[in-house]
Amino acid sequence: MAGYWRFQMRAGMVWGFGSTTALEKRFGLRWDYWWVNPETIVLSVRLNLGYTYTESRGHNFALNATFNEIQESNYDGLVIPGGRAPEYLAMDESVVSLVRKFSESGKAIASICHGQLVLAAADVVKQRKCTANPAVKPVLLAAGCHWVEPKLDTCVRDDNLVTAVMYHGHPEFIRLFVQALGGTIHGSIKKILFLCGDFMEDYEVMVPFQSLQALGCEVDAVCPKKNAGDICPTAIHDFEGDQTYTEKPGHDFTLTAKFESVDALSYDALVIPGGRAPEYLALDEKVITLVKDFMHVKKPVASICHGQQILSAAGVLEGRKCTAYPAVKLNVILGGGKWLEPDPIHRCFTDGNLVTGAAWPGHPEFISHLMALLVEVRKWQSATLKGCQMKRMNCGSVRCFAA
């Protein structure tokens, strides 16, 4: 959201093979990711009904810095993701030393899930309030922390140290980390609706959904023929050297509302994730009607990747500039849209109330475009709707700034 962020800080992530869902670029931060090896594999961690989570291969995660070239003095904060990697990172003295330097300098440190194993190895949790995945409790107690019993979304801040249990807590985890960096997030609440379906792309629903929650939005997720509390399985799409992307099972995503109970007037914006779901949702007349309603009242609509298959089927692309995953170009053109090449793949575009993106690498830009559009809607409403009984449509700006 260029023009609305109020600080530019650098933060680093210690990464290894097997980190959980990645935090994308947020809040104007410049993120660097480091690891001793040149490649990183991200593991998808899913809960089951047994004693622990299941584990399957997730997205490949590209690093953008070299660990041995990192200087703690060049950064304002450190993030340590969870997963399997911390078990091994905690035994690497160069990693442990780096964490100690961040702690000794009083800089913000945010660690989630099993990442706290690295904190314990660095001896930085003594007499500090701390939570983590329950399996890490014995190690943290032995390291002298004040243990906080966790729920899945529990997050704890103790001065410059932020700890969390699992990816369910990402929205609060991000908010607390921004606070530890000296920033704040504020703005009036906006209601955002996600149009979901089975095997939508994992990142393309999870990352925007949780990021918008972190920005203070009230976010609902619905799917035709499913109720609040039901699950939509997701798919992980990645490029691994073949002519097209590979597809693997992703996280289970929990819906928050019933599809039949929502309407365009009750929300400030609509988000359509990509993946496999849109090709089937585009055949559902009730889905088509909902999308048309949002476009008719000029509410912001943000669609990414294959989500534009639904926009094309709804007939709302006529004359609109639009991008999408390249394989969806035919849908866009036949739907009357003006095709914009997604080059590079993270490019996103806004045309009126419509935001389109090509794929999940563009999430930072995708969310920034949507938030900027919500701000513009709010300005328009302030000028034209003063005195009207439409307060539920008022959208506040979301800003981060240094204290």
mmCIF file of C-alpha atoms in Angstrom:
data_model
loop_
_atom_site.group_PDB
_atom_site.id
_atom_site.type_symbol
_atom_site.label_atom_id
_atom_site.label_comp_id
_atom_site.label_asym_id
_atom_site.label_seq_id
_atom_site.Cartn_x
_atom_site.Cartn_y
_atom_site.Cartn_z
ATOM 1 C CA MET A 1 0.000 0.000 0.000
ATOM 2 C CA ALA A 2 2.475 2.623 -1.110
ATOM 3 C CA GLY A 3 1.593 5.980 0.398
ATOM 4 C CA TYR A 4 -0.079 4.523 3.478
ATOM 5 C CA TRP A 5 2.732 2.666 5.218
ATOM 6 C CA ARG A 6 4.612 4.730 7.749
ATOM 7 C CA PHE A 7 7.787 2.766 8.278
ATOM 8 C CA GLN A 8 10.304 0.815 6.273
ATOM 9 C CA MET A 9 12.257 -1.723 8.294
ATOM 10 C CA ARG A 10 14.249 -4.794 7.437
ATOM 11 C CA ALA A 11 13.512 -8.088 9.058
ATOM 12 C CA GLY A 12 15.121 -11.456 8.577
ATOM 13 C CA MET A 13 13.913 -15.019 8.739
ATOM 14 C CA VAL A 14 16.018 -17.985 9.699
ATOM 15 C CA TRP A 15 14.860 -20.743 7.358
ATOM 16 C CA GLY A 16 15.661 -24.371 6.804
ATOM 17 C CA PHE A 17 14.108 -27.343 5.083
ATOM 18 C CA GLY A 18 10.660 -27.888 6.516
ATOM 19 C CA SER A 19 9.316 -24.529 7.675
ATOM 20 C CA THR A 20 5.550 -24.059 8.025
ATOM 21 C CA THR A 21 3.418 -21.700 5.963
ATOM 22 C CA ALA A 22 5.592 -18.718 5.025
ATOM 23 C CA LEU A 23 4.841 -15.175 6.105
ATOM 24 C CA GLU A 24 4.807 -13.153 2.912
ATOM 25 C CA LYS A 25 6.047 -9.575 2.590
ATOM 26 C CA ARG A 26 3.857 -7.432 4.793
ATOM 27 C CA PHE A 27 3.671 -3.975 6.305
ATOM 28 C CA GLY A 28 6.362 -2.407 4.133
ATOM 29 C CA LEU A 29 9.064 -4.638 5.578
ATOM 30 C CA ARG A 30 11.912 -5.888 3.484
ATOM 31 C CA TRP A 31 12.143 -9.586 4.248
ATOM 32 C CA ASP A 32 15.330 -11.589 3.802
ATOM 33 C CA TYR A 33 15.421 -15.366 4.165
ATOM 34 C CA TRP A 34 18.614 -17.154 5.037
ATOM 35 C CA TRP A 35 19.785 -20.745 5.158
ATOM 36 C CA VAL A 36 23.086 -22.545 5.052
ATOM 37 C CA ASN A 37 21.990 -24.617 2.032
ATOM 38 C CA PRO A 38 20.905 -23.192 -1.353
ATOM 39 C CA GLU A 39 17.452 -24.796 -1.468
ATOM 40 C CA THR A 40 14.521 -24.829 0.890
ATOM 41 C CA ILE A 41 11.535 -27.174 0.923
ATOM 42 C CA VAL A 42 8.474 -26.088 2.868
ATOM 43 C CA LEU A 43 6.430 -28.740 4.629
ATOM 44 C CA SER A 44 2.656 -28.627 4.845
ATOM 45 C CA VAL A 45 1.574 -29.371 8.408
ATOM 46 C CA ARG A 46 -2.031 -30.449 8.892
ATOM 47 C CA LEU A 47 -3.868 -31.412 12.051
ATOM 48 C CA ASN A 48 -5.563 -34.770 12.415
ATOM 49 C CA LEU A 49 -7.510 -36.496 15.157
ATOM 50 C CA GLY A 50 -4.479 -38.282 16.602
ATOM 51 C CA TYR A 51 -1.828 -37.093 19.021
ATOM 52 C CA THR A 52 -0.011 -34.944 16.504
ATOM 53 C CA TYR A 53 -0.237 -33.319 13.081
ATOM 54 C CA THR A 54 0.356 -35.001 9.747
ATOM 55 C CA GLU A 55 3.211 -33.900 7.536
ATOM 56 C CA SER A 56 3.440 -33.703 3.759
ATOM 57 C CA ARG A 57 5.603 -31.811 1.323
ATOM 58 C CA GLY A 58 4.548 -28.203 0.754
ATOM 59 C CA HIS A 59 5.627 -25.234 -1.368
ATOM 60 C CA ASN A 60 9.218 -24.701 -2.429
ATOM 61 C CA PHE A 61 10.454 -21.477 -0.853
ATOM 62 C CA ALA A 62 13.057 -19.310 -2.615
ATOM 63 C CA LEU A 63 15.705 -17.634 -0.460
ATOM 64 C CA ASN A 64 16.797 -14.055 -1.187
ATOM 65 C CA ALA A 65 19.936 -13.711 0.940
ATOM 66 C CA THR A 66 22.990 -15.740 1.919
ATOM 67 C CA PHE A 67 23.225 -16.721 5.578
ATOM 68 C CA ASN A 68 26.982 -16.233 5.896
ATOM 69 C CA GLU A 69 26.678 -12.661 4.605
ATOM 70 C CA ILE A 70 24.088 -11.603 7.173
ATOM 71 C CA GLN A 71 24.907 -8.856 9.696
ATOM 72 C CA GLU A 72 22.506 -8.490 12.616
ATOM 73 C CA SER A 73 23.146 -4.734 12.696
ATOM 74 C CA ASN A 74 21.471 -4.353 9.287
ATOM 75 C CA TYR A 75 18.094 -5.621 10.517
ATOM 76 C CA ASP A 76 15.369 -4.460 12.864
ATOM 77 C CA GLY A 77 13.764 -7.815 13.556
ATOM 78 C CA LEU A 78 14.052 -11.582 13.238
ATOM 79 C CA VAL A 79 11.374 -14.183 12.445
ATOM 80 C CA ILE A 80 11.862 -17.902 13.123
ATOM 81 C CA PRO A 81 9.211 -20.131 11.480
ATOM 82 C CA GLY A 82 8.373 -23.562 12.842
ATOM 83 C CA GLY A 83 8.128 -26.998 11.288
ATOM 84 C CA ARG A 84 10.940 -29.532 11.341
ATOM 85 C CA ALA A 85 13.771 -27.129 10.556
ATOM 86 C CA PRO A 86 14.267 -25.709 14.086
ATOM 87 C CA GLU A 87 15.308 -29.135 15.414
ATOM 88 C CA TYR A 88 18.415 -28.856 13.253
ATOM 89 C CA LEU A 89 18.883 -25.091 13.300
ATOM 90 C CA ALA A 90 19.057 -25.264 17.102
ATOM 91 C CA MET A 91 22.229 -27.344 16.751
ATOM 92 C CA ASP A 92 23.919 -24.846 14.419
ATOM 93 C CA GLU A 93 26.132 -22.531 16.472
ATOM 94 C CA SER A 94 26.125 -19.825 13.798
ATOM 95 C CA VAL A 95 22.311 -19.720 13.939
ATOM 96 C CA VAL A 96 22.270 -19.726 17.735
ATOM 97 C CA SER A 97 24.860 -16.939 17.835
ATOM 98 C CA LEU A 98 22.809 -14.804 15.458
ATOM 99 C CA VAL A 99 19.691 -15.186 17.600
ATOM 100 C CA ARG A 100 21.672 -14.186 20.695
ATOM 101 C CA LYS A 101 22.853 -11.016 18.959
ATOM 102 C CA PHE A 102 19.288 -10.020 18.104
ATOM 103 C CA SER A 103 18.248 -10.662 21.701
ATOM 104 C CA GLU A 104 21.177 -8.809 23.261
ATOM 105 C CA SER A 105 20.494 -5.771 21.091
ATOM 106 C CA GLY A 106 16.842 -5.728 22.168
ATOM 107 C CA LYS A 107 15.566 -6.126 18.622
ATOM 108 C CA ALA A 108 12.198 -7.701 17.876
ATOM 109 C CA ILE A 109 12.185 -11.498 17.633
ATOM 110 C CA ALA A 110 9.106 -13.467 16.552
ATOM 111 C CA SER A 111 9.113 -17.265 16.713
ATOM 112 C CA ILE A 112 6.312 -19.749 16.068
ATOM 113 C CA CYS A 113 5.569 -23.434 16.650
ATOM 114 C CA HIS A 114 8.878 -25.352 16.960
ATOM 115 C CA GLY A 115 10.951 -22.239 16.262
ATOM 116 C CA GLN A 116 11.222 -21.756 20.010
ATOM 117 C CA LEU A 117 13.715 -24.644 20.088
ATOM 118 C CA VAL A 118 16.181 -22.183 18.569
ATOM 119 C CA LEU A 119 15.323 -19.601 21.245
ATOM 120 C CA ALA A 120 15.963 -22.175 23.954
ATOM 121 C CA ALA A 121 19.300 -23.135 22.409
ATOM 122 C CA ALA A 122 20.273 -19.452 22.360
ATOM 123 C CA ASP A 123 19.312 -19.090 26.051
ATOM 124 C CA VAL A 124 17.043 -16.105 25.400
ATOM 125 C CA VAL A 125 13.800 -17.305 27.047
ATOM 126 C CA LYS A 126 14.890 -17.367 30.692
ATOM 127 C CA GLN A 127 12.308 -15.575 32.870
ATOM 128 C CA ARG A 128 10.349 -14.634 29.718
ATOM 129 C CA LYS A 129 6.698 -15.415 29.008
ATOM 130 C CA CYS A 130 6.620 -17.865 26.142
ATOM 131 C CA THR A 131 4.346 -20.300 24.321
ATOM 132 C CA ALA A 132 4.906 -22.817 21.517
ATOM 133 C CA ASN A 133 3.685 -26.077 20.068
ATOM 134 C CA PRO A 134 2.907 -28.206 23.159
ATOM 135 C CA ALA A 135 5.649 -30.686 22.239
ATOM 136 C CA VAL A 136 8.229 -27.933 22.838
ATOM 137 C CA LYS A 137 7.050 -27.277 26.413
ATOM 138 C CA PRO A 138 9.620 -29.514 28.214
ATOM 139 C CA VAL A 139 12.531 -27.838 26.426
ATOM 140 C CA LEU A 140 11.266 -24.334 27.134
ATOM 141 C CA LEU A 141 10.634 -25.097 30.804
ATOM 142 C CA ALA A 142 14.148 -26.501 31.096
ATOM 143 C CA ALA A 143 15.407 -23.277 29.498
ATOM 144 C CA GLY A 144 13.694 -21.273 32.256
ATOM 145 C CA CYS A 145 10.731 -19.668 30.484
ATOM 146 C CA HIS A 146 7.399 -18.738 32.061
ATOM 147 C CA TRP A 147 5.239 -21.156 30.076
ATOM 148 C CA VAL A 148 1.864 -19.965 28.758
ATOM 149 C CA GLU A 149 -0.528 -22.855 28.048
ATOM 150 C CA PRO A 150 -1.437 -22.727 24.362
ATOM 151 C CA LYS A 151 -4.477 -22.955 22.166
ATOM 152 C CA LEU A 152 -3.906 -23.276 18.419
ATOM 153 C CA ASP A 153 -4.053 -19.508 17.892
ATOM 154 C CA THR A 154 -2.311 -18.393 21.108
ATOM 155 C CA CYS A 155 0.304 -15.648 20.750
ATOM 156 C CA VAL A 156 2.322 -14.064 23.550
ATOM 157 C CA ARG A 157 4.415 -10.909 23.618
ATOM 158 C CA ASP A 158 7.026 -10.268 26.303
ATOM 159 C CA ASP A 159 8.721 -6.963 25.440
ATOM 160 C CA ASN A 160 10.725 -7.603 22.238
ATOM 161 C CA LEU A 161 9.909 -11.339 22.148
ATOM 162 C CA VAL A 162 6.804 -12.662 20.352
ATOM 163 C CA THR A 163 5.948 -16.366 20.421
ATOM 164 C CA ALA A 164 3.045 -18.297 18.907
ATOM 165 C CA VAL A 165 1.774 -21.867 18.686
ATOM 166 C CA MET A 166 0.803 -22.591 15.060
ATOM 167 C CA TYR A 167 -0.161 -20.992 11.772
ATOM 168 C CA HIS A 168 -3.721 -20.512 13.046
ATOM 169 C CA GLY A 169 -2.349 -17.575 15.046
ATOM 170 C CA HIS A 170 -0.627 -15.787 12.147
ATOM 171 C CA PRO A 171 -2.889 -12.689 12.222
ATOM 172 C CA GLU A 172 -2.143 -11.949 15.887
ATOM 173 C CA PHE A 173 1.475 -13.073 15.429
ATOM 174 C CA ILE A 174 1.957 -10.436 12.720
ATOM 175 C CA ARG A 175 0.199 -7.719 14.742
ATOM 176 C CA LEU A 176 2.343 -8.365 17.809
ATOM 177 C CA PHE A 177 5.535 -8.426 15.745
ATOM 178 C CA VAL A 178 4.643 -5.070 14.184
ATOM 179 C CA GLN A 179 4.102 -3.705 17.707
ATOM 180 C CA ALA A 180 7.462 -5.067 18.827
ATOM 181 C CA LEU A 181 9.041 -3.255 15.866
ATOM 182 C CA GLY A 182 7.486 -0.013 17.100
ATOM 183 C CA GLY A 183 4.604 0.101 14.633
ATOM 184 C CA THR A 184 0.835 0.110 14.996
ATOM 185 C CA ILE A 185 -2.054 -1.051 12.829
ATOM 186 C CA HIS A 186 -5.296 0.871 12.948
ATOM 187 C CA GLY A 187 -8.361 1.595 10.881
ATOM 188 C CA SER A 188 -12.100 0.998 10.924
ATOM 189 C CA ILE A 189 -13.239 -2.590 10.484
ATOM 190 C CA LYS A 190 -13.950 -3.796 6.961
ATOM 191 C CA LYS A 191 -15.848 -6.979 6.128
ATOM 192 C CA ILE A 192 -14.240 -9.105 3.423
ATOM 193 C CA LEU A 193 -15.801 -12.216 1.867
ATOM 194 C CA PHE A 194 -13.740 -15.094 0.423
ATOM 195 C CA LEU A 195 -15.353 -17.285 -2.230
ATOM 196 C CA CYS A 196 -13.934 -20.758 -1.602
ATOM 197 C CA GLY A 197 -14.143 -24.251 -3.059
ATOM 198 C CA ASP A 198 -12.496 -27.639 -2.706
ATOM 199 C CA PHE A 199 -8.866 -27.666 -3.832
ATOM 200 C CA MET A 200 -8.450 -23.936 -4.129
ATOM 201 C CA GLU A 201 -4.731 -23.099 -3.956
ATOM 202 C CA ASP A 202 -3.356 -23.298 -0.402
ATOM 203 C CA TYR A 203 -1.380 -20.046 -0.360
ATOM 204 C CA GLU A 204 -3.974 -18.169 -2.408
ATOM 205 C CA VAL A 205 -6.604 -18.540 0.269
ATOM 206 C CA MET A 206 -4.555 -18.815 3.475
ATOM 207 C CA VAL A 207 -2.139 -15.912 2.979
ATOM 208 C CA PRO A 208 -4.649 -13.207 1.930
ATOM 209 C CA PHE A 209 -7.211 -14.429 4.471
ATOM 210 C CA GLN A 210 -4.826 -14.218 7.420
ATOM 211 C CA SER A 211 -3.125 -11.055 6.160
ATOM 212 C CA LEU A 212 -6.437 -9.211 5.958
ATOM 213 C CA GLN A 213 -7.249 -10.393 9.477
ATOM 214 C CA ALA A 214 -3.884 -9.038 10.620
ATOM 215 C CA LEU A 215 -4.812 -5.702 9.043
ATOM 216 C CA GLY A 216 -7.919 -5.553 11.232
ATOM 217 C CA CYS A 217 -10.497 -6.785 8.727
ATOM 218 C CA GLU A 218 -13.411 -9.051 9.590
ATOM 219 C CA VAL A 219 -13.047 -11.899 7.100
ATOM 220 C CA ASP A 220 -15.528 -14.631 6.178
ATOM 221 C CA ALA A 221 -15.010 -17.678 3.969
ATOM 222 C CA VAL A 222 -17.915 -19.460 2.266
ATOM 223 C CA CYS A 223 -18.376 -22.340 -0.169
ATOM 224 C CA PRO A 224 -21.559 -23.477 -1.965
ATOM 225 C CA LYS A 225 -23.286 -26.450 -0.314
ATOM 226 C CA LYS A 226 -21.134 -26.151 2.827
ATOM 227 C CA ASN A 227 -21.722 -24.586 6.234
ATOM 228 C CA ALA A 228 -19.684 -22.615 8.747
ATOM 229 C CA GLY A 229 -17.173 -24.960 10.359
ATOM 230 C CA ASP A 230 -16.964 -27.246 7.330
ATOM 231 C CA ILE A 231 -13.624 -27.922 5.661
ATOM 232 C CA CYS A 232 -12.372 -27.181 2.161
ATOM 233 C CA PRO A 233 -9.256 -29.167 1.245
ATOM 234 C CA THR A 234 -6.650 -27.102 -0.581
ATOM 235 C CA ALA A 235 -4.058 -27.840 -3.268
ATOM 236 C CA ILE A 236 -0.409 -26.787 -3.368
ATOM 237 C CA HIS A 237 0.701 -25.670 -6.823
ATOM 238 C CA ASP A 238 4.426 -25.322 -7.502
ATOM 239 C CA PHE A 239 6.796 -25.288 -10.460
ATOM 240 C CA GLU A 240 9.319 -28.095 -10.209
ATOM 241 C CA GLY A 241 10.811 -28.320 -13.692
ATOM 242 C CA ASP A 242 7.846 -29.678 -15.636
ATOM 243 C CA GLN A 243 5.793 -28.007 -18.366
ATOM 244 C CA THR A 244 3.174 -27.020 -15.829
ATOM 245 C CA TYR A 245 2.843 -26.840 -12.061
ATOM 246 C CA THR A 246 2.669 -29.877 -9.810
ATOM 247 C CA GLU A 247 -0.245 -30.395 -7.441
ATOM 248 C CA LYS A 248 -0.070 -31.757 -3.896
ATOM 249 C CA PRO A 249 -2.514 -31.829 -0.963
ATOM 250 C CA GLY A 250 -2.425 -28.664 1.138
ATOM 251 C CA HIS A 251 -3.883 -27.558 4.451
ATOM 252 C CA ASP A 252 -7.522 -28.067 5.332
ATOM 253 C CA PHE A 253 -9.226 -24.673 5.353
ATOM 254 C CA THR A 254 -12.136 -24.021 7.729
ATOM 255 C CA LEU A 255 -15.125 -22.048 6.456
ATOM 256 C CA THR A 256 -16.607 -19.348 8.680
ATOM 257 C CA ALA A 257 -20.083 -18.749 7.229
ATOM 258 C CA LYS A 258 -22.822 -20.395 5.180
ATOM 259 C CA PHE A 259 -22.864 -19.518 1.485
ATOM 260 C CA GLU A 260 -26.643 -19.120 1.332
ATOM 261 C CA SER A 261 -26.579 -16.551 4.159
ATOM 262 C CA VAL A 262 -24.263 -13.988 2.527
ATOM 263 C CA ASP A 263 -24.948 -11.129 0.117
ATOM 264 C CA ALA A 264 -22.943 -8.350 -1.507
ATOM 265 C CA LEU A 265 -24.464 -5.558 0.593
ATOM 266 C CA SER A 266 -23.210 -7.152 3.829
ATOM 267 C CA TYR A 267 -19.531 -7.006 2.807
ATOM 268 C CA ASP A 268 -17.070 -4.370 1.676
ATOM 269 C CA ALA A 269 -15.104 -6.549 -0.761
ATOM 270 C CA LEU A 270 -14.936 -9.990 -2.377
ATOM 271 C CA VAL A 271 -11.774 -12.097 -2.771
ATOM 272 C CA ILE A 272 -11.604 -15.070 -5.161
ATOM 273 C CA PRO A 273 -8.648 -17.453 -4.647
ATOM 274 C CA GLY A 274 -7.296 -19.546 -7.512
ATOM 275 C CA GLY A 275 -6.413 -23.213 -7.730
ATOM 276 C CA ARG A 276 -8.709 -25.970 -8.970
ATOM 277 C CA ALA A 277 -11.921 -24.704 -7.371
ATOM 278 C CA PRO A 278 -12.780 -21.868 -9.816
ATOM 279 C CA GLU A 279 -13.326 -24.178 -12.809
ATOM 280 C CA TYR A 280 -16.191 -25.802 -10.878
ATOM 281 C CA LEU A 281 -17.467 -22.726 -9.042
ATOM 282 C CA ALA A 282 -17.838 -21.058 -12.456
ATOM 283 C CA LEU A 283 -20.595 -23.599 -13.216
ATOM 284 C CA ASP A 284 -22.671 -22.623 -10.158
ATOM 285 C CA GLU A 285 -25.363 -20.049 -10.976
ATOM 286 C CA LYS A 286 -25.557 -18.871 -7.367
ATOM 287 C CA VAL A 287 -21.827 -18.139 -7.413
ATOM 288 C CA ILE A 288 -22.229 -16.235 -10.683
ATOM 289 C CA THR A 289 -25.074 -14.192 -9.196
ATOM 290 C CA LEU A 290 -23.033 -13.298 -6.110
ATOM 291 C CA VAL A 291 -20.085 -12.103 -8.216
ATOM 292 C CA LYS A 292 -22.392 -10.058 -10.443
ATOM 293 C CA ASP A 293 -23.938 -8.446 -7.356
ATOM 294 C CA PHE A 294 -20.544 -7.306 -6.038
ATOM 295 C CA MET A 295 -19.596 -5.889 -9.421
ATOM 296 C CA HIS A 296 -23.003 -4.226 -9.893
ATOM 297 C CA VAL A 297 -22.715 -2.228 -6.652
ATOM 298 C CA LYS A 298 -19.045 -1.490 -7.439
ATOM 299 C CA LYS A 299 -17.670 -3.178 -4.342
ATOM 300 C CA PRO A 300 -13.955 -4.090 -4.633
ATOM 301 C CA VAL A 301 -13.433 -7.551 -6.135
ATOM 302 C CA ALA A 302 -9.946 -9.103 -5.975
ATOM 303 C CA SER A 303 -9.313 -12.304 -7.935
ATOM 304 C CA ILE A 304 -6.074 -14.215 -8.424
ATOM 305 C CA CYS A 305 -4.712 -16.981 -10.663
ATOM 306 C CA HIS A 306 -7.573 -19.208 -11.931
ATOM 307 C CA GLY A 307 -10.171 -17.154 -10.043
ATOM 308 C CA GLN A 308 -10.678 -15.137 -13.206
ATOM 309 C CA GLN A 309 -12.442 -18.168 -14.707
ATOM 310 C CA ILE A 310 -15.363 -17.195 -12.477
ATOM 311 C CA LEU A 311 -15.195 -13.540 -13.542
ATOM 312 C CA SER A 312 -15.279 -14.584 -17.190
ATOM 313 C CA ALA A 313 -18.242 -16.908 -16.635
ATOM 314 C CA ALA A 314 -20.062 -14.104 -14.813
ATOM 315 C CA GLY A 315 -19.645 -11.782 -17.795
ATOM 316 C CA VAL A 316 -18.100 -8.979 -15.728
ATOM 317 C CA LEU A 317 -14.812 -8.600 -17.644
ATOM 318 C CA GLU A 318 -16.167 -6.782 -20.708
ATOM 319 C CA GLY A 319 -13.768 -3.914 -21.448
ATOM 320 C CA ARG A 320 -11.823 -4.468 -18.218
ATOM 321 C CA LYS A 321 -8.036 -4.653 -18.029
ATOM 322 C CA CYS A 322 -7.240 -7.988 -16.453
ATOM 323 C CA THR A 323 -4.405 -10.414 -15.785
ATOM 324 C CA ALA A 324 -4.494 -14.004 -14.547
ATOM 325 C CA TYR A 325 -2.494 -17.190 -14.601
ATOM 326 C CA PRO A 326 -1.351 -17.472 -18.263
ATOM 327 C CA ALA A 327 -3.450 -20.594 -18.920
ATOM 328 C CA VAL A 328 -6.571 -18.516 -18.160
ATOM 329 C CA LYS A 329 -5.804 -15.975 -20.924
ATOM 330 C CA LEU A 330 -8.365 -17.586 -23.252
ATOM 331 C CA ASN A 331 -11.114 -17.246 -20.627
ATOM 332 C CA VAL A 332 -10.284 -13.573 -20.123
ATOM 333 C CA ILE A 333 -10.222 -12.738 -23.845
ATOM 334 C CA LEU A 334 -13.430 -14.655 -24.637
ATOM 335 C CA GLY A 335 -15.024 -12.920 -21.663
ATOM 336 C CA GLY A 336 -14.313 -9.540 -23.244
ATOM 337 C CA GLY A 337 -11.418 -8.590 -20.995
ATOM 338 C CA LYS A 338 -8.330 -6.649 -22.113
ATOM 339 C CA TRP A 339 -5.518 -9.096 -21.383
ATOM 340 C CA LEU A 340 -2.475 -7.814 -19.478
ATOM 341 C CA GLU A 341 0.574 -10.073 -19.510
ATOM 342 C CA PRO A 342 1.650 -11.170 -16.010
ATOM 343 C CA ASP A 343 5.307 -10.366 -16.587
ATOM 344 C CA PRO A 344 6.764 -10.807 -14.062
ATOM 345 C CA ILE A 345 4.405 -13.334 -12.525
ATOM 346 C CA HIS A 346 3.889 -11.240 -9.376
ATOM 347 C CA ARG A 347 2.347 -8.327 -11.312
ATOM 348 C CA CYS A 348 -1.137 -7.241 -10.219
ATOM 349 C CA PHE A 349 -3.446 -4.667 -11.778
ATOM 350 C CA THR A 350 -6.409 -2.525 -10.743
ATOM 351 C CA ASP A 351 -9.149 -1.438 -13.149
ATOM 352 C CA GLY A 352 -11.956 0.410 -11.410
ATOM 353 C CA ASN A 353 -13.212 -1.796 -8.585
ATOM 354 C CA LEU A 354 -11.425 -4.896 -9.955
ATOM 355 C CA VAL A 355 -8.035 -6.176 -8.758
ATOM 356 C CA THR A 356 -6.460 -9.128 -10.579
ATOM 357 C CA GLY A 357 -3.258 -11.059 -9.990
ATOM 358 C CA ALA A 358 -1.563 -13.987 -11.716
ATOM 359 C CA ALA A 359 -0.308 -16.214 -8.904
ATOM 360 C CA TRP A 360 0.601 -16.386 -5.213
ATOM 361 C CA PRO A 361 4.096 -14.844 -5.625
ATOM 362 C CA GLY A 362 2.175 -11.601 -6.177
ATOM 363 C CA HIS A 363 0.393 -11.642 -2.809
ATOM 364 C CA PRO A 364 2.132 -8.542 -1.385
ATOM 365 C CA GLU A 365 1.119 -6.513 -4.434
ATOM 366 C CA PHE A 366 -2.315 -8.170 -4.579
ATOM 367 C CA ILE A 367 -3.188 -7.225 -1.010
ATOM 368 C CA SER A 368 -1.725 -3.732 -1.384
ATOM 369 C CA HIS A 369 -3.917 -3.108 -4.445
ATOM 370 C CA LEU A 370 -6.998 -4.301 -2.570
ATOM 371 C CA MET A 371 -6.308 -2.170 0.503
ATOM 372 C CA ALA A 372 -5.594 0.899 -1.632
ATOM 373 C CA LEU A 373 -8.905 0.326 -3.403
ATOM 374 C CA LEU A 374 -10.743 0.084 -0.089
ATOM 375 C CA VAL A 375 -9.219 3.406 0.932
ATOM 376 C CA GLU A 376 -10.412 5.006 -2.312
ATOM 377 C CA VAL A 377 -13.900 3.589 -1.730
ATOM 378 C CA ARG A 378 -13.894 5.126 1.709
ATOM 379 C CA LYS A 379 -12.915 8.553 0.324
ATOM 380 C CA TRP A 380 -15.729 8.336 -2.235
ATOM 381 C CA GLN A 381 -18.228 7.338 0.418
ATOM 382 C CA SER A 382 -17.123 10.162 2.718
ATOM 383 C CA ALA A 383 -17.816 12.645 -0.070
ATOM 384 C CA THR A 384 -21.134 11.252 -1.326
ATOM 385 C CA LEU A 385 -22.773 9.279 1.480
ATOM 386 C CA LYS A 386 -22.517 11.711 4.382
ATOM 387 C CA GLY A 387 -25.661 11.440 6.454
ATOM 388 C CA CYS A 388 -26.814 8.221 4.802
ATOM 389 C CA GLN A 389 -27.599 5.135 6.864
ATOM 390 C CA MET A 390 -24.795 3.100 5.237
ATOM 391 C CA LYS A 391 -22.171 2.993 7.963
ATOM 392 C CA ARG A 392 -21.523 -0.691 7.354
ATOM 393 C CA MET A 393 -20.026 0.261 3.974
ATOM 394 C CA ASN A 394 -17.519 2.786 5.334
ATOM 395 C CA CYS A 395 -13.956 1.549 4.887
ATOM 396 C CA GLY A 396 -11.145 2.896 7.036
ATOM 397 C CA SER A 397 -7.559 3.136 5.923
ATOM 398 C CA VAL A 398 -5.063 0.774 7.458
ATOM 399 C CA ARG A 399 -1.703 2.361 8.227
ATOM 400 C CA CYS A 400 1.543 1.273 9.809
ATOM 401 C CA PHE A 401 3.893 3.909 11.145
ATOM 402 C CA ALA A 402 6.878 4.178 13.432
ATOM 403 C CA ALA A 403 6.125 5.276 16.966
#
